Amino acid sequence: MAKETVTAAILVIGDEILSGRTRDQNIGYIAAHLTTIGIALEEVRIVPDIAPRIVAAVNELRGCYSYLFTTGGIGPTHDDITADAIAAAFKVPIDIDSRALDLMKPFYQARGLELTPARLRMARLPEGAGLIDNKVSVAPGFIMDNVIVMAGVPKVMQVMLDAVTKQLRTGAKMLTRTLDLERPESEIAELLGNLQESYDDVSMGSYPSFADGRLKTQLVLRSIDPARLDEAFEKLRNELALRGLL
Amino acid sequence: MAKETVTAAILVIGDEILSGRTRDQNIGYIAAHLTTIGIALEEVRIVPDIAPRIVAAVNELRGCYSYLFTTGGIGPTHDDITADAIAAAFKVPIDIDSRALDLMKPFYQARGLELTPARLRMARLPEGAGLIDNKVSVAPGFIMDNVIVMAGVPKVMQVMLDAVTKQLRTGAKMLTRTLDLERPESEIAELLGNLQESYDDVSMGSYPSFADGRLKTQLVLRSIDPARLDEAFEKLRNELALRGLL
């Protein structure tokens, strides 16, 4: 039986990405991870630290995809407004969560640090949220229905993504076969386009690059059906070989 | 007289970014460039190579911001559908553009290459488009009303962005002052939050990092008003010094 498709979107929350101060390192990481586990990433948005913008994007995206992953805005400072925005999006109250507090207390005590109001802010979670472990800096991420809320700092985001992965429903895995050609893509475009027409269940992409002063092309075939993928790939190799393009 | 704010969004078009095959290198580059020239980037979206998805995003984003910059999908292959999607979004015809053709002909002739149907595809532009120079591989980008359509290959995107910049209306430049602290951000959160309340025209961000086994924080103050920015920055330094946090 064919497995269902499980889809996702990412919402990156952060003025620092939009201003160019910080280069996002999370989108590519999450994208590759989701592809590996069998979740199809279908959209990404980046919005500023403005509550109504976050609320609107969360409500739009969580309704369109199986999962929404957010990054950023769950730290201790005034501009960390993601948890409040999620509570507003779900129309639930938000308060200090005793489970989060129980995790954070011993961590700060062991380091001789006070649980200041700023640190307590990181224990505030929307009512009904499940916790996501944070092995790096303890303050947890959380999952609210199909919305997974993670930190923006890449190392922390990565441990949260690992921690939440076992809870996720996954679907058919996208399989990939690639072929690297020392040709400009315009020389294989027609052949590839014709082949694509015979395989609507195999997506065929062509990615040009310049390296060592030469135009190169990587062809990428993707499908959830291994037999059809292999068939299309062999056909592609044969057609390229026939025309002396391999 | 205060300069108006000029805003922008970026639309990244590409299955390869969503699958994790390719890490986007354009968003951060464009974001930094726009900040430098006085355009405020307010949203980014990444969508797949699916025409109705591109058309919907183009029409939504071009209506919300002064400019929309797109990257990707203007090459010679069947999955390069951006120009057609832009034509559909603007409800105008699309055909081979004689100006684009005049640029491309001598380039290919000089290299002894034929203008195949695939290569001609790159000369197809929506009616009414203005051309954007491409010093790398000649096939032009284009501008259609407030929508700037650029290549996905970073080197090509960068020369197109440079070429189009002189045509852009720009607004007040966002000025920035930063302060690096060897402190976890939770220790400065309250102070920064209080200061933010007195300066609604200066945005104050706090960005944590881990380096050399230590928690660090960079504080970033941003404003279009140099006097207010300096005043807020001096106040911040004084408050931090008073508490022994500098």
Tab-separated table of C-alpha atoms in Angstrom, chain B residues 6-13 24 26-27 29-35 37-47 54 57-58 61-63 65-72 74 82 86 90 132 142-152 157-158 160-170:
chain	number	residue	atom	x	y	z
B	6	VAL	CA	10.933	51.456	0.935
B	7	THR	CA	10.128	47.798	1.612
B	8	ALA	CA	10.819	44.491	-0.110
B	9	ALA	CA	10.162	40.765	-0.088
B	10	ILE	CA	12.174	37.921	-1.607
B	11	LEU	CA	10.582	34.927	-3.312
B	12	VAL	CA	12.949	31.984	-3.766
B	13	ILE	CA	11.670	29.561	-6.405
B	24	ASP	CA	20.329	28.856	-0.432
B	26	ASN	CA	20.975	34.299	-2.056
B	27	ILE	CA	18.686	35.340	0.815
B	29	TYR	CA	23.271	38.246	0.263
B	30	ILE	CA	20.193	40.143	-0.919
B	31	ALA	CA	19.178	40.959	2.679
B	32	ALA	CA	22.553	42.558	3.439
B	33	HIS	CA	22.562	44.413	0.109
B	34	LEU	CA	19.066	45.854	0.610
B	35	THR	CA	19.882	47.000	4.140
B	37	ILE	CA	21.115	50.685	0.101
B	38	GLY	CA	18.116	51.648	2.261
B	39	ILE	CA	15.429	49.092	1.429
B	40	ALA	CA	13.790	47.235	4.330
B	41	LEU	CA	13.404	43.502	3.671
B	42	GLU	CA	10.210	42.462	5.446
B	43	GLU	CA	9.436	38.941	4.241
B	44	VAL	CA	10.961	35.952	2.480
B	45	ARG	CA	9.199	32.936	0.993
B	46	ILE	CA	10.511	29.784	-0.604
B	47	VAL	CA	8.094	27.884	-2.873
B	54	ILE	CA	4.555	30.864	-7.819
B	57	ALA	CA	3.024	34.146	-4.050
B	58	VAL	CA	4.045	36.749	-6.658
B	61	LEU	CA	3.914	39.743	-2.226
B	62	ARG	CA	4.056	42.355	-5.017
B	63	GLY	CA	0.922	43.929	-3.544
B	65	TYR	CA	5.806	45.589	-0.551
B	66	SER	CA	7.529	48.270	-2.651
B	67	TYR	CA	9.596	45.593	-4.408
B	68	LEU	CA	9.561	41.835	-4.846
B	69	PHE	CA	12.845	40.124	-5.753
B	70	THR	CA	12.616	36.583	-7.111
B	71	THR	CA	15.485	34.118	-7.560
B	72	GLY	CA	15.553	30.903	-9.542
B	74	ILE	CA	14.910	31.352	-15.389
B	82	THR	CA	9.416	31.600	-13.514
B	86	ILE	CA	5.294	36.115	-13.884
B	90	PHE	CA	0.462	39.971	-14.539
B	132	ILE	CA	18.439	43.320	-16.332
B	142	PHE	CA	13.994	41.233	-15.982
B	143	ILE	CA	11.902	43.760	-14.123
B	144	MET	CA	8.126	43.814	-14.456
B	145	ASP	CA	6.489	46.713	-12.611
B	146	ASN	CA	7.870	46.262	-9.048
B	147	VAL	CA	8.957	42.638	-9.512
B	148	ILE	CA	12.656	41.950	-10.105
B	149	VAL	CA	13.313	38.513	-11.577
B	150	MET	CA	16.827	37.129	-11.137
B	151	ALA	CA	18.718	33.876	-11.648
B	152	GLY	CA	19.214	31.312	-8.875
B	157	MET	CA	22.081	36.615	-9.211
B	158	GLN	CA	24.753	38.915	-7.763
B	160	MET	CA	21.877	41.060	-11.787
B	161	LEU	CA	21.293	42.594	-8.350
B	162	ASP	CA	24.174	45.011	-8.939
B	163	ALA	CA	22.817	45.880	-12.377
B	164	VAL	CA	19.278	46.601	-11.170
B	165	THR	CA	20.284	48.521	-8.043
B	166	LYS	CA	20.714	51.883	-9.796
B	167	GLN	CA	17.050	51.726	-10.950
B	168	LEU	CA	15.656	51.153	-7.455
B	169	ARG	CA	13.960	53.742	-5.315
B	170	THR	CA	15.569	53.643	-1.877
